[in-house]
Amino acid sequence: MKSACRWVLPVGFVLALALPVSTQSGPPASAQVQAGSRGPRPSRGPELWWRETSPISKELGLTKAQVDQIEKIFQNTRPDLIKQDQDLRNREDMLSKTILDNAPEWMVSKWIDRVEETRSALNKTRTLMLYRMRQVLNPAQRARFETLHAQFEIELQQAEVERQKQDQKRKQDESQKSTQNPKPDQRPAPDHRGRPGA
């Protein structure tokens, strides 16, 4: 049971990235942004792992029938995912507005409950979709997918560590520049009588 959950939930992250493919505008997927400023959705998402052109599909050796079955599961579930994602973003926006308006605590609590109910429904829909997709794979493909996913997780962690190092180095460089090259005084030098310059 534990390993099945490990397979289903992380793959949800990969598919959550694919969800924005369906809409051209609006905030990022709620799984990626909980609150704060929101930018436009990307017009294209990453390639879906089961499609014939995907390296993962080739690595798993998915048959045309498997690809078609998984695609059908995705297409049948996609409208619900999009609607629930939009509902979640709308409710998150209302929660943020309620907080910014300094509404009574009972009202904030009510919107928190609505947000979490909607998030739970979205996660349930996504997880069931992934479970159905998993059932299409044979045992050897499932095992290979586990291995590929573990490699992906390691690469993701390494990339995050590298990004943090680069951010830290950039901040240190900026800090050193500001102490080595303080901004010159912007006022013009006084003239020969000591009056402020022109």
C-alpha atoms as one frame of an Amber mdcrd trajectory, in Angstrom:
protein
   0.000   0.000   0.000   2.775   2.369   0.959   4.691   1.928  -2.313   1.517
   2.397  -4.364   0.900   5.748  -2.661   4.512   6.723  -3.284   3.948   6.039
  -6.992   0.601   7.762  -7.321   1.216  10.983  -5.430   4.565  12.076  -6.936
   3.303  11.356 -10.439   0.463  13.716  -9.534   3.089  16.427  -9.343   4.245
  15.651 -12.871   0.672  15.652 -14.183  -0.231  18.774 -12.223   2.353  20.536
 -14.350   0.521  19.349 -17.435  -2.846  20.662 -16.269  -2.183  24.268 -17.419
  -2.000  23.080 -21.040  -5.779  23.366 -21.189  -6.173  27.075 -20.479  -4.389
  30.078 -21.858  -4.887  32.655 -19.090  -5.383  32.894 -15.357  -3.183  32.129
 -12.384  -0.800  29.195 -12.068  -2.089  25.835 -10.907  -3.176  25.950  -7.293
  -0.854  23.112  -6.459   2.019  25.400  -7.353   0.786  28.657  -5.853  -1.035
  28.785  -2.551  -1.439  32.543  -2.170   0.120  35.854  -3.129   0.739  37.293
  -6.566  -0.275  35.183  -9.527   0.968  35.440 -13.049  -0.466  34.173 -16.329
  -0.633  30.469 -17.038   1.879  29.112 -19.527   0.398  28.424 -22.945   2.101
  25.016 -23.107   2.953  22.540 -20.416   5.492  19.725 -20.369   5.013  16.702
 -22.577   2.742  14.126 -20.986   4.729  11.043 -19.994   2.555   8.424 -21.738
   2.484  10.041 -25.172   4.366   8.180 -27.911   6.974  10.935 -28.348   7.814
  11.023 -24.618  11.125   9.446 -23.564   9.361   7.858 -20.573   6.807   6.174
 -22.834   9.632   4.794 -24.978  11.603   3.714 -21.908   8.577   1.879 -20.525
   7.836   0.286 -23.876   4.185   1.329 -23.846   2.117  -0.251 -26.571  -0.217
   1.766 -28.791  -3.168   0.241 -26.917  -1.708   1.319 -23.566  -1.040   4.842
 -24.815  -4.614   5.052 -26.112  -6.056   3.740 -22.829  -4.051   6.183 -20.690
  -4.882   9.060 -23.029  -8.580   8.195 -22.778  -8.383   8.183 -18.970  -6.677
  11.580 -19.071  -9.138  13.107 -21.539 -12.137  11.799 -19.583 -10.794  13.223
 -16.305  -9.336  16.463 -17.659 -12.584  18.531 -17.662 -13.137  17.727 -13.969
  -9.517  18.578 -13.148  -9.783  21.910 -14.946 -13.081  22.822 -13.277 -11.896
  21.815  -9.810  -8.611  23.666 -10.316 -10.525  26.815 -11.306 -12.882  26.410
  -8.333  -9.904  26.076  -6.018  -8.239  29.206  -7.379 -11.501  31.156  -7.068
 -11.951  30.064  -3.467  -8.320  30.833  -2.642  -8.870  34.324  -4.075 -11.982
  34.757  -1.925 -10.075  33.588   1.156  -7.301  36.095   0.419  -9.852  38.886
  -0.077 -11.636  37.958   3.145  -8.346  38.111   5.053  -7.329  41.429   3.458
 -10.750  42.880   4.314 -10.152  41.992   7.990 -13.382  39.974   8.004 -14.518
  38.273  11.215 -12.715  35.089  12.140 -15.799  32.911  11.574 -15.930  34.098
   7.941 -12.219  33.418   7.386 -12.703  29.980   8.926 -15.647  29.289   6.576
 -13.518  30.164   3.507 -10.633  28.026   4.770 -13.040  25.077   5.000 -14.276
  25.727   1.450 -10.723  25.961   0.092  -9.667  22.728   1.786 -12.796  20.856
   0.656 -12.129  21.918  -2.927  -8.432  21.040  -2.680  -9.372  17.603  -1.311
 -11.814  16.994  -4.184  -9.152  17.990  -6.740  -6.565  15.711  -5.148  -9.040
  12.816  -5.055  -9.891  13.259  -8.753  -6.208  13.444  -9.702  -5.223  10.458
  -7.557  -8.025   8.270  -8.945  -6.991   9.235 -12.479  -3.402   8.224 -11.724
  -4.542   4.980 -10.128  -6.509   4.114 -13.279  -3.471   4.948 -15.424  -1.287
   2.759 -13.233  -3.643  -0.176 -13.769  -2.894   0.012 -17.516   0.811  -0.736
 -16.912   2.044  -4.280 -16.491   4.115  -5.187 -13.384   7.469  -4.777 -15.175
   6.452  -1.333 -16.482   5.341  -0.277 -12.988   8.704  -1.322 -11.549  10.568
   0.542 -14.305   8.414   3.601 -13.756   9.320   3.523 -10.031  12.996   3.542
 -10.976  12.559   6.397 -13.461  10.585   8.377 -10.926  13.264   7.878  -8.246
  15.891   9.185 -10.706  13.654  12.155 -11.522  13.257  12.976  -7.795  17.039
  12.893  -7.279  17.596  15.173 -10.295  14.882  17.530  -9.053  16.494  17.746
  -5.597  19.945  18.305  -7.109  18.577  21.065  -9.351  16.953  22.743  -6.341
  20.199  22.593  -4.340  22.069  24.071  -7.308  19.474  26.835  -7.710  19.775
  27.727  -4.022  23.582  27.843  -4.307  23.354  30.144  -7.327  20.877  32.420
  -5.514  23.150  32.588  -2.496  26.208  33.355  -4.661  24.302  36.063  -6.529
  23.256  37.685  -3.250  26.832  37.541  -1.951  28.135  39.087  -5.177  25.556
  41.885  -4.988  26.414  42.490  -1.340  30.148  42.658  -2.106  29.589  45.068
  -5.001  27.537  47.401  -2.842  30.223  47.502  -0.112  33.159  47.821  -2.549
  31.525  50.399  -4.787  29.331  52.575  -2.621  27.023  54.816  -4.609  28.643
  58.202  -5.195  27.092  61.255  -3.602  24.492  62.474  -6.063  24.756  66.131
  -5.049  26.956  68.347  -7.218  30.236  69.499  -5.701  30.262  73.008  -4.214
  31.842  75.789  -6.229  35.028  77.650  -5.170  33.042  79.876  -2.745  31.448
  76.866  -0.978  28.041  77.338  -2.513  26.166  74.272  -3.787  27.045  73.452
  -7.363  24.666  73.867 -10.285
